[in-house]
CSV table of C-alpha atoms in Angstrom, one decimal:
chain,number,residue,atom,x,y,z
A,44,UNK,CA,-39.9,10.0,-8.1
A,45,UNK,CA,-36.6,11.6,-7.6
A,46,UNK,CA,-34.3,11.7,-5.5
A,47,UNK,CA,-32.4,14.5,-3.3
A,48,UNK,CA,-29.8,14.1,-0.8
A,49,UNK,CA,-29.0,15.9,2.1
A,50,UNK,CA,-26.5,15.9,4.3
A,51,UNK,CA,-27.3,14.7,7.8
A,52,UNK,CA,-26.1,17.7,9.5
A,53,UNK,CA,-28.3,20.0,7.6
A,54,UNK,CA,-31.7,17.8,8.2
A,55,UNK,CA,-31.0,17.9,11.6
A,56,UNK,CA,-32.6,21.9,11.6
A,57,UNK,CA,-35.4,21.2,10.2
A,58,UNK,CA,-38.0,20.6,12.4
A,59,UNK,CA,-39.6,17.5,13.7
A,60,UNK,CA,-42.6,17.4,11.9
A,61,UNK,CA,-41.0,18.4,8.0
A,62,UNK,CA,-39.5,15.5,8.3
A,63,UNK,CA,-41.3,12.5,7.8
A,64,UNK,CA,-42.7,14.1,4.6
A,65,UNK,CA,-39.9,15.6,3.5
A,66,UNK,CA,-38.1,11.7,3.0
A,67,UNK,CA,-42.0,11.0,1.5
A,68,UNK,CA,-41.4,13.5,-1.3
A,69,UNK,CA,-37.3,11.2,-2.1
A,70,UNK,CA,-35.5,13.6,0.5
A,71,UNK,CA,-32.7,10.6,1.6
A,72,UNK,CA,-30.5,11.7,4.0
A,73,UNK,CA,-26.5,11.2,3.5
A,74,UNK,CA,-23.9,12.3,6.2
A,75,UNK,CA,-21.8,14.4,5.7
A,76,UNK,CA,-18.6,12.7,4.6
A,77,UNK,CA,-20.2,10.1,2.4
A,78,UNK,CA,-22.6,12.9,0.6
A,79,UNK,CA,-20.5,12.8,-2.2
A,80,UNK,CA,-21.9,9.2,-3.3
A,81,UNK,CA,-24.7,10.8,-3.7
A,82,UNK,CA,-22.8,13.5,-6.0
A,83,UNK,CA,-20.7,12.1,-8.3
A,84,UNK,CA,-19.5,13.9,-11.7
A,85,UNK,CA,-21.5,12.5,-14.5
A,86,UNK,CA,-18.6,10.8,-15.6
A,87,UNK,CA,-17.7,8.6,-13.0
A,88,UNK,CA,-17.7,4.8,-12.9
A,89,UNK,CA,-15.5,4.0,-10.4
A,90,UNK,CA,-15.4,4.8,-6.1
A,91,UNK,CA,-13.6,3.5,-3.7
A,92,UNK,CA,-14.6,4.1,-0.5
A,93,UNK,CA,-12.1,3.4,2.0
A,94,UNK,CA,-10.1,3.7,4.7
A,95,UNK,CA,-11.0,3.1,9.2
A,96,UNK,CA,-13.0,0.5,11.2
A,97,UNK,CA,-16.7,2.6,12.0
A,98,UNK,CA,-16.4,4.9,9.1
A,99,UNK,CA,-19.8,4.1,8.2
A,100,UNK,CA,-18.6,3.1,4.5
A,101,UNK,CA,-20.9,-0.5,3.9
A,102,UNK,CA,-24.2,1.6,5.7
A,103,UNK,CA,-23.8,4.2,3.6
A,104,UNK,CA,-23.6,2.1,-0.1
A,105,UNK,CA,-25.9,-0.3,1.3
A,106,UNK,CA,-28.8,2.9,1.5
A,107,UNK,CA,-27.2,4.0,-2.1
A,108,UNK,CA,-27.6,1.0,-3.7
A,109,UNK,CA,-31.5,0.1,-1.9
A,110,UNK,CA,-32.9,3.6,-3.2
A,111,UNK,CA,-31.2,3.4,-6.6
A,112,UNK,CA,-32.7,-0.3,-6.6
A,113,UNK,CA,-36.0,1.2,-5.4
A,114,UNK,CA,-36.7,3.9,-7.0
A,115,UNK,CA,-34.4,4.5,-9.5
A,116,UNK,CA,-35.1,1.0,-11.2
A,117,UNK,CA,-31.7,0.7,-11.1
A,118,UNK,CA,-29.6,-3.1,-11.8
A,119,UNK,CA,-27.2,-4.0,-8.6
A,120,UNK,CA,-24.8,-7.0,-8.4
A,121,UNK,CA,-22.9,-7.0,-5.1
A,122,UNK,CA,-19.9,-9.3,-5.1
A,123,UNK,CA,-17.0,-10.4,-2.5
A,124,UNK,CA,-14.4,-13.4,-1.6
A,125,UNK,CA,-16.0,-15.6,-1.8
A,126,UNK,CA,-19.8,-15.7,-2.4
A,127,UNK,CA,-21.6,-17.9,0.1
A,128,UNK,CA,-20.9,-15.3,2.6
A,129,UNK,CA,-21.9,-12.1,1.0
A,130,UNK,CA,-26.0,-12.8,2.5
A,131,UNK,CA,-23.7,-12.1,6.4
A,132,UNK,CA,-23.1,-8.4,5.6
A,133,UNK,CA,-24.1,-6.3,2.9
A,134,UNK,CA,-26.9,-7.8,1.6
A,135,UNK,CA,-28.7,-7.9,4.3
A,136,UNK,CA,-28.0,-3.4,5.4
A,137,UNK,CA,-29.3,-3.3,1.7
A,138,UNK,CA,-32.0,-5.1,2.9
A,139,UNK,CA,-32.9,-3.6,5.7
A,140,UNK,CA,-31.9,0.2,4.7
A,141,UNK,CA,-34.4,-0.9,2.0
A,142,UNK,CA,-36.9,-1.8,4.4
A,143,UNK,CA,-37.2,1.7,5.9
A,144,UNK,CA,-37.1,3.9,2.0
A,145,UNK,CA,-40.6,5.7,3.5
A,146,UNK,CA,-43.4,4.9,0.3
A,147,UNK,CA,-44.4,2.4,-1.2
A,148,UNK,CA,-42.1,1.2,-4.5
A,149,UNK,CA,-43.1,-0.9,-7.7
A,150,UNK,CA,-40.1,-3.7,-5.8
A,151,UNK,CA,-40.3,-6.9,-4.1
A,152,UNK,CA,-37.5,-8.1,-0.8
A,153,UNK,CA,-36.6,-11.2,-1.5
A,154,UNK,CA,-34.4,-13.2,1.0
A,155,UNK,CA,-31.8,-13.1,-1.3
A,156,UNK,CA,-32.1,-10.1,-3.0
A,157,UNK,CA,-34.5,-7.1,-4.0
A,158,UNK,CA,-36.7,-7.6,-7.1
A,159,UNK,CA,-39.2,-5.5,-9.8
A,160,UNK,CA,-42.0,-6.4,-8.4
A,161,UNK,CA,-44.1,-5.7,-12.4
A,162,UNK,CA,-41.4,-7.2,-14.8
A,163,UNK,CA,-40.0,-9.9,-12.0
A,164,UNK,CA,-36.1,-9.1,-13.0
A,165,UNK,CA,-33.5,-9.3,-10.4
A,166,UNK,CA,-33.0,-5.5,-9.7
A,167,UNK,CA,-30.5,-6.3,-6.2
A,168,UNK,CA,-28.2,-10.0,-6.0
A,169,UNK,CA,-25.2,-11.3,-5.6
A,170,UNK,CA,-22.1,-13.3,-6.8
A,171,UNK,CA,-18.7,-13.9,-5.5
A,172,UNK,CA,-15.2,-13.8,-6.7
A,173,UNK,CA,-14.6,-17.6,-5.8
A,174,UNK,CA,-17.0,-20.6,-5.7
A,175,UNK,CA,-18.3,-21.8,-2.2
A,176,UNK,CA,-17.3,-25.0,-3.0
A,177,UNK,CA,-13.0,-24.6,-4.0
A,178,UNK,CA,-13.3,-27.4,-6.3
A,179,UNK,CA,-15.3,-24.6,-8.3
A,180,UNK,CA,-14.1,-21.7,-10.0
A,181,UNK,CA,-16.7,-18.8,-10.4
A,182,UNK,CA,-17.7,-18.1,-13.2
A,183,UNK,CA,-16.2,-13.9,-13.8
A,184,UNK,CA,-17.0,-12.5,-17.1
A,185,UNK,CA,-18.9,-9.8,-16.7
A,186,UNK,CA,-23.2,-10.1,-16.2
A,187,UNK,CA,-25.8,-7.7,-19.0
A,188,UNK,CA,-27.6,-5.2,-18.0
A,189,UNK,CA,-25.9,-4.0,-15.0
A,190,UNK,CA,-26.1,-0.4,-13.9
A,191,UNK,CA,-24.3,-0.5,-10.2
A,192,UNK,CA,-21.0,-2.9,-9.0
A,193,UNK,CA,-20.6,-3.1,-5.6
A,194,UNK,CA,-17.5,-5.2,-4.4
A,195,UNK,CA,-17.3,-5.5,-0.8
A,196,UNK,CA,-14.6,-6.2,1.8
A,197,UNK,CA,-12.4,-5.9,-1.8
A,198,UNK,CA,-9.4,-6.2,0.2
A,199,UNK,CA,-9.8,-9.5,0.8
A,200,UNK,CA,-9.4,-10.0,-3.8
A,201,UNK,CA,-6.0,-10.6,-4.0
A,202,UNK,CA,-5.4,-12.0,-7.8
A,203,UNK,CA,-6.2,-8.5,-9.7
A,204,UNK,CA,-6.8,-10.6,-13.1
A,205,UNK,CA,-10.2,-12.1,-11.2
A,206,UNK,CA,-11.7,-8.2,-10.5
A,207,UNK,CA,-10.2,-7.0,-13.8
A,208,UNK,CA,-11.9,-9.9,-15.9
A,209,UNK,CA,-15.1,-9.2,-14.0
A,210,UNK,CA,-14.9,-5.2,-14.7
A,211,UNK,CA,-14.2,-5.4,-18.3
A,212,UNK,CA,-17.3,-7.7,-18.9
A,213,UNK,CA,-19.3,-4.0,-17.7
A,214,UNK,CA,-19.8,-3.3,-20.7
A,215,UNK,CA,-23.9,-1.1,-20.1
A,216,UNK,CA,-23.0,2.9,-20.1
A,217,UNK,CA,-22.6,4.2,-17.7
A,218,UNK,CA,-22.2,1.4,-15.5
A,219,UNK,CA,-21.4,2.0,-12.3
A,220,UNK,CA,-18.3,0.1,-9.4
A,221,UNK,CA,-18.1,0.8,-5.9
A,222,UNK,CA,-15.5,-1.0,-3.7
A,223,UNK,CA,-15.5,-1.2,-0.6
A,224,UNK,CA,-12.8,-1.6,1.9
A,225,UNK,CA,-10.6,-1.2,4.6
A,226,UNK,CA,-7.4,0.1,4.2
A,227,UNK,CA,-5.2,-2.9,3.0
A,228,UNK,CA,-1.3,-3.5,2.8
A,229,UNK,CA,0.5,-1.5,1.0
A,230,UNK,CA,1.3,-4.3,-2.1
A,231,UNK,CA,-2.1,-4.2,-2.2
A,232,UNK,CA,-4.0,-4.1,-6.0
A,233,UNK,CA,-6.1,-1.4,-5.1
A,234,UNK,CA,-4.0,0.8,-3.8
A,235,UNK,CA,-1.5,0.6,-7.0
A,236,UNK,CA,-3.8,1.0,-9.2
A,237,UNK,CA,-5.5,4.3,-7.2
A,238,UNK,CA,-3.4,5.8,-4.4
A,239,UNK,CA,0.1,7.1,-3.6
A,240,UNK,CA,1.4,7.1,0.0
A,241,UNK,CA,2.6,9.9,2.1
A,242,UNK,CA,4.3,9.3,5.6
A,243,UNK,CA,1.5,8.7,8.3
A,244,UNK,CA,1.4,11.8,11.2
A,245,UNK,CA,2.1,10.2,14.6
A,246,UNK,CA,-1.6,10.5,16.5
A,247,UNK,CA,-1.1,13.5,18.8
A,248,UNK,CA,-1.0,13.1,22.9
A,249,UNK,CA,1.6,9.8,22.2
A,250,UNK,CA,4.8,10.0,24.8
A,251,UNK,CA,7.7,11.0,22.9
A,252,UNK,CA,9.4,7.4,24.5
A,253,UNK,CA,7.0,5.4,22.5
A,254,UNK,CA,6.1,7.5,19.2
A,255,UNK,CA,9.0,4.8,17.4
A,256,UNK,CA,6.4,2.5,17.7
A,257,UNK,CA,3.9,4.6,15.4
A,258,UNK,CA,6.2,5.0,12.5
A,259,UNK,CA,6.2,3.2,9.2
A,260,UNK,CA,2.8,3.6,8.1
A,261,UNK,CA,1.6,5.3,4.8
A,262,UNK,CA,-1.8,7.8,4.8
A,263,UNK,CA,-2.9,7.3,0.8
A,264,UNK,CA,-4.1,9.9,-1.1
A,265,UNK,CA,-5.6,9.5,-4.4
A,266,UNK,CA,-4.2,9.8,-7.3
A,267,UNK,CA,-5.3,12.3,-9.3
A,268,UNK,CA,-5.4,12.9,-13.3
A,269,UNK,CA,-7.3,8.7,-12.8
A,270,UNK,CA,-10.4,9.7,-15.9
A,271,UNK,CA,-13.8,9.0,-13.8
A,272,UNK,CA,-12.2,7.8,-10.2
A,273,UNK,CA,-13.5,9.0,-7.2
A,274,UNK,CA,-11.8,8.3,-4.1
A,275,UNK,CA,-14.4,8.6,-0.6
A,276,UNK,CA,-12.1,8.3,2.7
A,277,UNK,CA,-13.4,8.2,6.1
A,278,UNK,CA,-12.8,6.5,9.7
A,279,UNK,CA,-14.3,6.4,13.5
A,280,UNK,CA,-13.8,10.4,13.9
A,281,UNK,CA,-16.5,10.7,10.8
A,282,UNK,CA,-19.0,9.1,12.4
A,283,UNK,CA,-21.7,10.7,15.1
A,284,UNK,CA,-23.1,7.4,15.7
A,285,UNK,CA,-20.7,5.6,17.1
A,286,UNK,CA,-21.4,4.8,21.1
A,287,UNK,CA,-18.8,7.1,23.4
A,288,UNK,CA,-17.7,3.3,24.5
A,289,UNK,CA,-16.3,2.4,20.9
A,290,UNK,CA,-14.6,5.9,20.8
A,291,UNK,CA,-13.1,5.2,23.8
A,292,UNK,CA,-11.6,1.8,23.4
A,293,UNK,CA,-10.3,2.7,20.1
A,294,UNK,CA,-8.5,5.5,21.1
A,295,UNK,CA,-7.2,2.8,23.8
A,296,UNK,CA,-5.2,1.3,21.5
A,297,UNK,CA,-2.7,4.3,20.9
A,298,UNK,CA,-2.6,4.8,24.8
A,299,UNK,CA,0.5,3.1,26.0
A,300,UNK,CA,-0.7,3.2,29.4
A,301,UNK,CA,-4.0,0.9,28.5
A,302,UNK,CA,-4.4,-2.4,28.9
A,303,UNK,CA,-5.2,-2.0,24.3
A,304,UNK,CA,-2.2,-0.4,23.3
A,305,UNK,CA,-2.1,-1.6,20.3
A,306,UNK,CA,-0.2,0.6,17.7
A,307,UNK,CA,-0.3,-1.5,14.8
A,308,UNK,CA,-4.1,-2.1,14.8
A,309,UNK,CA,-5.1,1.5,16.1
A,310,UNK,CA,-2.9,2.5,12.9
A,311,UNK,CA,-4.2,0.8,10.4
A,312,UNK,CA,-7.4,-1.3,11.3
A,313,UNK,CA,-8.7,2.4,13.1
A,314,UNK,CA,-7.2,5.0,11.5
A,315,UNK,CA,-6.7,3.3,8.3
A,316,UNK,CA,-3.1,4.2,7.3
A,317,UNK,CA,-1.7,1.6,5.3
A,318,UNK,CA,1.4,-0.7,6.1
A,319,UNK,CA,3.8,-3.2,3.8
A,320,UNK,CA,1.3,-5.6,6.9
A,321,UNK,CA,4.5,-6.6,8.1
A,322,UNK,CA,5.0,-6.0,12.2
A,323,UNK,CA,8.5,-5.7,13.2
A,324,UNK,CA,10.3,-4.2,9.4
A,325,UNK,CA,13.4,-2.7,10.3
A,326,UNK,CA,13.6,0.2,8.1
A,327,UNK,CA,9.8,2.0,8.8
A,328,UNK,CA,11.2,6.0,7.3
A,329,UNK,CA,11.8,4.9,3.0
A,330,UNK,CA,10.8,7.5,1.2
A,331,UNK,CA,10.4,7.0,-2.6
A,332,UNK,CA,12.1,8.8,-5.3
A,333,UNK,CA,11.2,8.4,-9.3
A,334,UNK,CA,14.1,7.1,-11.1
A,335,UNK,CA,14.5,10.3,-12.8
A,336,UNK,CA,14.7,12.3,-10.6
A,337,UNK,CA,17.4,10.0,-8.4
A,338,UNK,CA,19.6,10.4,-11.7
A,339,UNK,CA,19.2,14.1,-11.6
A,340,UNK,CA,20.3,15.0,-8.4
A,341,UNK,CA,23.6,16.7,-8.8
A,342,UNK,CA,25.5,15.0,-5.6
A,343,UNK,CA,28.1,12.4,-6.3
A,344,UNK,CA,27.0,9.3,-6.5
A,345,UNK,CA,28.7,6.4,-4.7
A,346,UNK,CA,28.1,2.2,-4.9
A,347,UNK,CA,27.4,-0.3,-2.6
A,348,UNK,CA,28.5,-4.7,-3.4
A,349,UNK,CA,26.9,-6.8,-1.7
A,350,UNK,CA,28.9,-10.4,-3.0
A,351,UNK,CA,26.8,-13.8,-4.4
A,352,UNK,CA,27.4,-16.6,-6.8
A,353,UNK,CA,24.0,-18.3,-5.3
A,354,UNK,CA,22.4,-15.3,-3.8
A,355,UNK,CA,22.6,-11.9,-4.8
A,356,UNK,CA,25.5,-10.0,-5.6
A,357,UNK,CA,23.2,-7.0,-4.8
A,358,UNK,CA,25.0,-3.4,-6.2
A,359,UNK,CA,23.3,-0.1,-5.0
A,360,UNK,CA,24.4,3.5,-6.0
A,361,UNK,CA,23.9,5.9,-3.4
A,362,UNK,CA,23.7,9.9,-3.0
A,363,UNK,CA,24.1,12.1,-0.3
A,364,UNK,CA,22.3,15.7,0.3
A,365,UNK,CA,23.0,16.5,3.7
A,366,UNK,CA,20.8,14.6,6.0
A,367,UNK,CA,19.0,13.1,3.4
A,368,UNK,CA,20.3,9.2,1.8
A,369,UNK,CA,19.5,8.1,-2.3
A,370,UNK,CA,19.7,5.0,-3.2
A,371,UNK,CA,18.9,3.1,-6.3
A,372,UNK,CA,19.4,-0.9,-7.3
A,373,UNK,CA,21.5,-1.4,-10.1
A,374,UNK,CA,21.6,-5.5,-9.5
A,375,UNK,CA,20.7,-8.4,-8.1
A,376,UNK,CA,21.3,-11.5,-9.8
A,377,UNK,CA,23.8,-13.5,-8.9
A,378,UNK,CA,27.8,-13.1,-10.1
A,379,UNK,CA,30.7,-14.6,-10.0
A,380,UNK,CA,33.6,-11.6,-9.6
A,381,UNK,CA,34.5,-11.9,-13.5
A,382,UNK,CA,31.1,-10.9,-13.8
A,383,UNK,CA,31.1,-8.5,-11.5
A,384,UNK,CA,34.4,-6.6,-12.3
A,385,UNK,CA,32.0,-6.9,-16.3
A,386,UNK,CA,29.5,-5.2,-14.9
A,387,UNK,CA,31.9,-2.1,-13.5
A,388,UNK,CA,33.3,-2.0,-17.0
A,389,UNK,CA,29.8,-1.4,-18.6
A,390,UNK,CA,28.8,1.1,-16.1
A,391,UNK,CA,31.8,3.2,-17.1
A,392,UNK,CA,32.7,3.3,-13.1
A,393,UNK,CA,36.7,4.4,-13.2
A,394,UNK,CA,39.2,4.6,-10.2
A,395,UNK,CA,36.8,8.3,-10.1
A,396,UNK,CA,33.9,5.9,-8.3
A,397,UNK,CA,34.2,4.8,-5.2
A,398,UNK,CA,33.1,0.5,-4.4
A,399,UNK,CA,32.0,-0.1,-0.6
A,400,UNK,CA,32.1,-4.2,-0.1
A,401,UNK,CA,31.1,-6.9,2.3
A,402,UNK,CA,34.2,-6.9,3.6
A,403,UNK,CA,33.5,-10.5,4.7
A,404,UNK,CA,34.8,-11.8,0.6
A,405,UNK,CA,38.7,-10.3,0.7
A,406,UNK,CA,39.7,-11.7,-1.6
A,407,UNK,CA,36.4,-10.9,-4.0
A,408,UNK,CA,37.9,-7.6,-3.0
A,409,UNK,CA,41.3,-7.6,-3.9
A,410,UNK,CA,40.4,-9.1,-7.5
A,411,UNK,CA,38.3,-6.6,-8.2
A,412,UNK,CA,40.8,-3.7,-7.0
A,413,UNK,CA,43.9,-5.1,-8.4
A,414,UNK,CA,41.9,-6.1,-11.8
A,415,UNK,CA,42.4,-9.0,-13.9
A,416,UNK,CA,45.4,-10.4,-15.5
A,417,UNK,CA,45.3,-10.6,-19.3
A,418,UNK,CA,45.5,-14.3,-19.1
A,419,UNK,CA,42.9,-14.7,-17.5
A,420,UNK,CA,41.0,-13.4,-19.5
A,421,UNK,CA,39.2,-15.0,-23.0
A,422,UNK,CA,40.1,-12.7,-26.0
A,423,UNK,CA,37.1,-11.2,-26.0
A,424,UNK,CA,36.3,-10.3,-22.3
A,425,UNK,CA,39.7,-8.8,-23.1
A,426,UNK,CA,38.6,-6.4,-26.1
A,427,UNK,CA,35.3,-6.0,-24.8
A,428,UNK,CA,36.0,-4.9,-21.3
A,429,UNK,CA,39.5,-3.2,-21.0
A,430,UNK,CA,39.5,-1.2,-17.8
A,431,UNK,CA,39.0,-4.5,-16.3
A,432,UNK,CA,42.4,-5.2,-16.0
A,433,UNK,CA,43.4,-2.3,-14.5
A,434,UNK,CA,41.4,-2.5,-11.3
A,435,UNK,CA,38.5,-0.4,-9.6
A,436,UNK,CA,38.2,1.8,-6.9
A,437,UNK,CA,37.1,-0.7,-4.5
A,438,UNK,CA,36.7,-1.3,-0.2
A,439,UNK,CA,36.1,-3.3,2.2
A,440,UNK,CA,32.8,-2.3,4.1
A,441,UNK,CA,33.8,-1.2,8.1
A,442,UNK,CA,32.2,-3.6,10.1
A,443,UNK,CA,32.8,-4.5,14.2
A,444,UNK,CA,30.8,-5.8,17.2
A,445,UNK,CA,27.2,-4.4,17.1
A,446,UNK,CA,28.2,-3.0,13.1
A,447,UNK,CA,24.6,-3.6,11.7
A,448,UNK,CA,22.7,-2.5,14.8
A,449,UNK,CA,25.0,0.1,14.5
A,450,UNK,CA,24.5,0.4,10.9
A,451,UNK,CA,20.8,0.5,11.0
A,452,UNK,CA,21.0,3.2,14.0
A,453,UNK,CA,22.7,5.3,11.8
A,454,UNK,CA,20.5,5.3,8.6
A,455,UNK,CA,17.1,5.6,11.9
A,456,UNK,CA,19.2,9.2,11.8
A,457,UNK,CA,18.9,9.8,7.9
A,458,UNK,CA,16.0,11.1,5.8
A,459,UNK,CA,15.9,7.5,3.4
A,460,UNK,CA,14.8,7.5,-0.2
A,461,UNK,CA,14.5,4.5,-2.2
A,462,UNK,CA,13.6,4.8,-6.2
A,463,UNK,CA,10.2,4.1,-7.4
A,464,UNK,CA,10.9,1.9,-9.6
A,465,UNK,CA,13.7,-0.7,-7.8
A,466,UNK,CA,11.5,-3.4,-7.1
A,467,UNK,CA,13.7,-5.4,-5.5
A,468,UNK,CA,14.9,-3.0,-2.8
A,469,UNK,CA,11.4,-2.1,-2.2
A,470,UNK,CA,11.1,-5.2,-1.1
A,471,UNK,CA,13.3,-6.1,1.1
A,472,UNK,CA,12.1,-2.9,2.5
A,473,UNK,CA,9.2,-4.2,3.2
A,474,UNK,CA,10.0,-7.7,4.3
A,475,UNK,CA,13.1,-7.2,6.7
A,476,UNK,CA,11.6,-7.6,10.0
A,477,UNK,CA,13.4,-8.2,13.7
A,478,UNK,CA,13.9,-11.2,15.3
A,479,UNK,CA,11.6,-13.0,17.5
A,480,UNK,CA,13.1,-14.4,21.1
A,481,UNK,CA,10.8,-17.4,22.0
A,482,UNK,CA,7.8,-15.4,23.7
A,483,UNK,CA,7.0,-13.1,20.2
A,484,UNK,CA,9.3,-10.5,21.8
A,485,UNK,CA,11.0,-8.4,18.3
A,486,UNK,CA,15.5,-8.3,19.7
A,487,UNK,CA,17.9,-5.5,18.1
A,488,UNK,CA,18.7,-8.2,15.4
A,489,UNK,CA,16.7,-8.7,11.7
A,490,UNK,CA,16.0,-12.1,10.5
A,491,UNK,CA,18.9,-13.3,8.3
A,492,UNK,CA,17.4,-12.7,4.1
A,493,UNK,CA,16.8,-9.0,2.7
A,494,UNK,CA,19.8,-8.1,3.2
A,495,UNK,CA,21.4,-8.3,-0.4
A,496,UNK,CA,20.7,-4.8,-1.5
A,497,UNK,CA,20.5,-2.9,2.6
A,498,UNK,CA,23.3,-4.0,3.5
A,499,UNK,CA,25.1,-2.3,0.5
A,500,UNK,CA,23.1,0.5,1.2
A,501,UNK,CA,24.4,1.0,4.8
A,502,UNK,CA,28.3,-0.6,3.8
A,503,UNK,CA,28.0,3.2,2.2
A,504,UNK,CA,25.8,4.8,5.0
A,505,UNK,CA,29.3,3.6,7.3
A,506,UNK,CA,31.3,4.2,5.7
A,507,UNK,CA,30.5,8.0,5.3
A,508,UNK,CA,30.1,8.0,8.1
A,509,UNK,CA,32.6,6.3,9.9
A,510,UNK,CA,35.3,9.0,11.9
A,511,UNK,CA,33.5,10.8,14.7
A,512,UNK,CA,30.7,11.5,12.7
A,513,UNK,CA,32.7,12.4,9.8
A,514,UNK,CA,33.0,11.6,6.5
A,515,UNK,CA,35.0,9.6,4.9
A,516,UNK,CA,33.8,10.5,1.3
A,517,UNK,CA,35.3,13.4,-0.5
A,518,UNK,CA,32.0,15.4,-1.2
């Protein structure tokens, strides 16, 4: 029998007396948002089913597996982070979908899966990325003769090596890997491998004073030109079967007047947008720019310097274009003042390159500004870094009462861009959060740490706008 997928919206229009005969002839009713799973390009090897709650991802994938095993004799393995938990979710759904097939097949339903009734071969079975016993290791070598591998709740799988070890072992020609997951945090390896991100839209109808609660989330966009990759994104708005009270509850999470108001949960779990996984993030709207694009920007580069011999001596480059501000990480290693001066020489910095440094270390600023005396340097250092005796254009940053809060407020008024390759800068952006009081409410002060690059970025911005909104840096 040949399976013939048909969109549910079209099936509804068919006379009732014809529906059962059509299904018995091999027509499979598929929800419109998931029809792509049944009409994949011939060279497809990886499908990622992703989105928020209520998007029918597991339901439709289980229906696909049940039919492929029962009718097309496809051998399917179902995987999850921990093997003992599989039977509680998708396997039961596969068996339910199998029971709903309206014609006989040469297969047999088991409590653990589906098997070929004639050959006795398992057609649907399970395994885990982790053994149920923590003392044991799961065998992640690929299983022979697999047609379809379904990875369920992939957001729980955090070790890309285990995932890749399994997939690399699937060597049957035409093998298909289906990955099912609710949208994970932005750092998850599935997102990094298959998706780009753009700023997520703020939901319609949110009052102006609450819009900030919905900032800092990212809509995921499938990467282009990945051979054999297909993304299927669904959400609760694609599901016509959800009861009204469930839809109302989902919508209440975005309503400031509701007792269930929870913007983070709404944007992530319900809408399927990605986040850093950190509530209370300080900088929420930073966009990525490739290093090559940053370097090509035709604007003067200014520099920000944090000091540290145990902690990082963060050093950044910053460019401005009207209300756009761009930043790149240059150094994240701890450095003494002499090493910093050598770095400036290596970068070719001159008196025309303004460096805004942490004013807390007046001695370091004075030394970098005046330069080193020849007798303070080794013969080799003087030979390799002759400019070190001349000093550099280093100025102290502007600090005052609430300078951190004011600096962050100023940054929030700009369109901020960070270089994609600046890994430590992005780590700070993702992990710097506001402190909480004893009741768990966020204060206006960031937690200490994750500021060795963000602070010097802020120093440059504050210096630029330090005079009643007028730039103090010549453009």
